[in-house]
CSV table of C-alpha atoms in Angstrom, one decimal:
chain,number,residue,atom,x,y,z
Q,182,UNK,CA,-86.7,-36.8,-56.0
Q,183,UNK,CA,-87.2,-38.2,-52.8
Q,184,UNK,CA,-85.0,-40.6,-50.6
Q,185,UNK,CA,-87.1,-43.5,-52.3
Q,186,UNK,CA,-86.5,-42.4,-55.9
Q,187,UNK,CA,-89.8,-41.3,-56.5
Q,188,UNK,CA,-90.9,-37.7,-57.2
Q,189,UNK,CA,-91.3,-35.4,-54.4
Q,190,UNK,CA,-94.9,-33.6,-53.8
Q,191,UNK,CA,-92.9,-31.1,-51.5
Q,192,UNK,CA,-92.8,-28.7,-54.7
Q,193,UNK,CA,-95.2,-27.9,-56.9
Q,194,UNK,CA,-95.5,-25.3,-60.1
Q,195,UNK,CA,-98.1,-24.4,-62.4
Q,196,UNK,CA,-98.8,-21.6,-64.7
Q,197,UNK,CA,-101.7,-19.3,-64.8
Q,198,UNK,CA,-101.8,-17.6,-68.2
Q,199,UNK,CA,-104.1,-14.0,-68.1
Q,200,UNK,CA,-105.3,-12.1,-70.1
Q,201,UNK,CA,-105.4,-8.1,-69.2
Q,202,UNK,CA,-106.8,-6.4,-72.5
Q,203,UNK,CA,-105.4,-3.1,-73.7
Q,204,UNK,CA,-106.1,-1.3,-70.8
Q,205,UNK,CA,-103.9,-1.0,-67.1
Q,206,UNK,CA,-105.3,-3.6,-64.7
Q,207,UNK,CA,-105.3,-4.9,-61.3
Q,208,UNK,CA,-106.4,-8.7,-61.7
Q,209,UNK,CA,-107.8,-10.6,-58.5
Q,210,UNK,CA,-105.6,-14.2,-58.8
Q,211,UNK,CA,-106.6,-14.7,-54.9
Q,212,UNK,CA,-109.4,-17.4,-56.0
Q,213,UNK,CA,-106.6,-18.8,-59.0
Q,214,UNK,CA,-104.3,-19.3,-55.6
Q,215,UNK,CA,-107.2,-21.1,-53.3
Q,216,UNK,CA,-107.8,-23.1,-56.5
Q,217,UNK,CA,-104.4,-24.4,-56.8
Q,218,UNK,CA,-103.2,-24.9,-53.1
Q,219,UNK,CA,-106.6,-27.1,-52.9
Q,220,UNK,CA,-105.3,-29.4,-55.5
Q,221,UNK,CA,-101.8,-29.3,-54.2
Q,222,UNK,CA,-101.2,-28.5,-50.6
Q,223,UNK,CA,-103.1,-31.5,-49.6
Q,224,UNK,CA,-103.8,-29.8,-46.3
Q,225,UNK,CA,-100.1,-29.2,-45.5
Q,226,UNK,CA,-98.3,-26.2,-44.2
Q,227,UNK,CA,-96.0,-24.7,-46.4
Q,228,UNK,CA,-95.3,-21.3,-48.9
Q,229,UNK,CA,-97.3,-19.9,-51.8
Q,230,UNK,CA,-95.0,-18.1,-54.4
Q,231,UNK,CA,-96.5,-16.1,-57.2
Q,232,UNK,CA,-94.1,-15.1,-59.9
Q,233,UNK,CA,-94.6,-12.9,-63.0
Q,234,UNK,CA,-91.9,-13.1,-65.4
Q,235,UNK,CA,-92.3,-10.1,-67.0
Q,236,UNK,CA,-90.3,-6.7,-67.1
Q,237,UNK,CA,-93.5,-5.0,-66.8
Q,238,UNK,CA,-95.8,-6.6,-64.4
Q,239,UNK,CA,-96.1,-6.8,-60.3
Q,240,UNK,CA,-97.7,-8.8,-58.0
Q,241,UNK,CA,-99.6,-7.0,-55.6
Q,242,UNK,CA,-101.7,-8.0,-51.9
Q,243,UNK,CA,-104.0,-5.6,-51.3
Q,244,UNK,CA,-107.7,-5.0,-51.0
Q,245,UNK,CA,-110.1,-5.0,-54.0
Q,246,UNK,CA,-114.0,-4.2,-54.7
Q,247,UNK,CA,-113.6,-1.2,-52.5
Q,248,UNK,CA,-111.8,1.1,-54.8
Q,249,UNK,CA,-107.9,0.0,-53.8
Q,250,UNK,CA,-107.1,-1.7,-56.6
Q,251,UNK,CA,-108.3,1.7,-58.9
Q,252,UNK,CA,-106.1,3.8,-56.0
Q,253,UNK,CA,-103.5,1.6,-57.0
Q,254,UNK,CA,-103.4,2.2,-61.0
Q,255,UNK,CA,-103.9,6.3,-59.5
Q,256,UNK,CA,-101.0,6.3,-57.6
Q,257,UNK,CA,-98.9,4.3,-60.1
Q,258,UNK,CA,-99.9,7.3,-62.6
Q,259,UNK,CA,-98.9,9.7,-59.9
Q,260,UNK,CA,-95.4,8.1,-59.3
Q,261,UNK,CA,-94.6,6.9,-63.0
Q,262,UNK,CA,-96.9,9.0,-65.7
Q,263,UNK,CA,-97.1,8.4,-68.9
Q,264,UNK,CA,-95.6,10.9,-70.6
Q,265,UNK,CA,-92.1,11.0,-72.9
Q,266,UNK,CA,-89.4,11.7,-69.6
Q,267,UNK,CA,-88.6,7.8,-70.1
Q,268,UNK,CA,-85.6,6.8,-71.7
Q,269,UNK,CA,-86.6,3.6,-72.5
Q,270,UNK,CA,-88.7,4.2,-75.8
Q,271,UNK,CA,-90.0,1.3,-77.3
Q,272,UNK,CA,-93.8,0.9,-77.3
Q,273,UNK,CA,-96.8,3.4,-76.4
Q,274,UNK,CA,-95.8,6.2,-75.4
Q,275,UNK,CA,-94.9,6.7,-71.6
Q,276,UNK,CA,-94.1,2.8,-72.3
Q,277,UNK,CA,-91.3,3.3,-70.0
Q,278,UNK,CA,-92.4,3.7,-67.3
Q,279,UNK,CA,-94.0,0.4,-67.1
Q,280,UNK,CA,-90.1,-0.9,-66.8
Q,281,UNK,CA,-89.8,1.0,-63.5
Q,282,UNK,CA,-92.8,-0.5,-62.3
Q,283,UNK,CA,-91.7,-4.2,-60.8
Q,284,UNK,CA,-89.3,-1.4,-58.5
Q,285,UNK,CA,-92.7,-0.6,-56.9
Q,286,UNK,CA,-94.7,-3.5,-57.2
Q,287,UNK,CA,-92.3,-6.4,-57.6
Q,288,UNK,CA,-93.1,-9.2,-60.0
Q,289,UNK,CA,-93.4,-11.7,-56.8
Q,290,UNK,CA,-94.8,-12.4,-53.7
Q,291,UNK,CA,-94.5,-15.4,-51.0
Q,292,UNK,CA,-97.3,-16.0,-48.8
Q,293,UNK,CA,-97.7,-18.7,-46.0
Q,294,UNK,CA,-100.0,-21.7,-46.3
Q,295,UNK,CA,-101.2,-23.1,-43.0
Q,296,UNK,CA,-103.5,-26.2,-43.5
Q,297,UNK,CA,-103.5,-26.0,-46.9
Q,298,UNK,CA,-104.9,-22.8,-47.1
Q,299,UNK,CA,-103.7,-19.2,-47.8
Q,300,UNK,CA,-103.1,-17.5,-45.0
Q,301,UNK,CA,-103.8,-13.3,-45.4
Q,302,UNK,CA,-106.2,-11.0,-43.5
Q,303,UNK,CA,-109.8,-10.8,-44.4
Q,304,UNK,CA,-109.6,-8.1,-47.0
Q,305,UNK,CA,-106.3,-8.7,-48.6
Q,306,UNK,CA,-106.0,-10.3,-52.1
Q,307,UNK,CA,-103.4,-12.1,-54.4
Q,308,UNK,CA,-103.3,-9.1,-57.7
Q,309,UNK,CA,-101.4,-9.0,-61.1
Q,310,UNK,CA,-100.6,-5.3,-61.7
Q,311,UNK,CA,-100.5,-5.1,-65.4
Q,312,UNK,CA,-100.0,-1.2,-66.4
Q,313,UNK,CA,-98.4,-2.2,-70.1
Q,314,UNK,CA,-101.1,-2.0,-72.8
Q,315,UNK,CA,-99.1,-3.5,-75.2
Q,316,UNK,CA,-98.7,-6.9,-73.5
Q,317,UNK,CA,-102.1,-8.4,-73.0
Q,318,UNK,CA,-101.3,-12.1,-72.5
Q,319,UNK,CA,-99.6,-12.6,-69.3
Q,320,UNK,CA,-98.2,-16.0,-67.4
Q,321,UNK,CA,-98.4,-16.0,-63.4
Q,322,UNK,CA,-96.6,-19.4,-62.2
Q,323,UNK,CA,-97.7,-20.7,-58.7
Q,324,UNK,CA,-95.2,-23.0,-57.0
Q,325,UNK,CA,-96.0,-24.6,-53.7
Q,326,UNK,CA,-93.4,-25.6,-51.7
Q,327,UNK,CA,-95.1,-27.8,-48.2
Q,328,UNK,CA,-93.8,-30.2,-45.7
């Protein structure tokens, strides 16, 4: 609340909810993010967090279209297979390994907003990492939090 009782615009939350199928993605939320801050930030300066709260999910910047974002899901299979080594057992198998994965690609990220608008590098992106195929509805929230 503000000084004046009413509610303050200086935060702001929403939830996203994706869907990522049965198969290991990398999902572009970049425009989801524009989308958002346009309604919200109100061309104010302030910070973009993304939040996944799952145990097996990440948010990821990175470049996409050019083949990143399928080097990612490689690399994650190089670092974490999908085989039985996991002690944590539940699910498909190699299931574990998607518990070790917000280690490497942590379920958050905060990003600047300057003017109201997301401020990355020309071919970075806003990405859910999603390499459980058992889970294939997933909630993103978006808070905004501007001067």
């Amino acid at each position: 609340m503000g000084e004046d009782g009413r509610r303050s615009d200086a935060f702001t939350t929403r939830i996203l909810n994706v869907s990522t199928g049965s198969a290991e993605r990398v999902v572009d939320l970049t425009h989801d993010c524009e989308a958002f801050l346009s309604e919200v930030a109100a061309g104010r300066d302030g910070l973009l967090n993304i939040f996944v709260p799952h145990a097996t999910a990440g948010v990821a910047v990175i470049e996409t279209g050019a083949g990143s974002d399928d080097d990612l899901l490689a690399a994650l299979h190089s670092l974490l297979p999908s085989d039985d080594r996991w002690q944590h057992r539940h699910g498909s198998p190699g299931h574990g390994r998607d518990h070790v994965l917000p280690a490497l690609v942590p379920p958050h990220a905060t990003l600047p907003v300057i003017a109201g608008a997301l401020e990355m590098g020309t071919w970075q992106s806003v990405c859910l990492v999603d390499t459980n195929k058992d889970n294939a509805d997933r909630r993103v929230r978006l808070s905004f939090f501007g001067g």
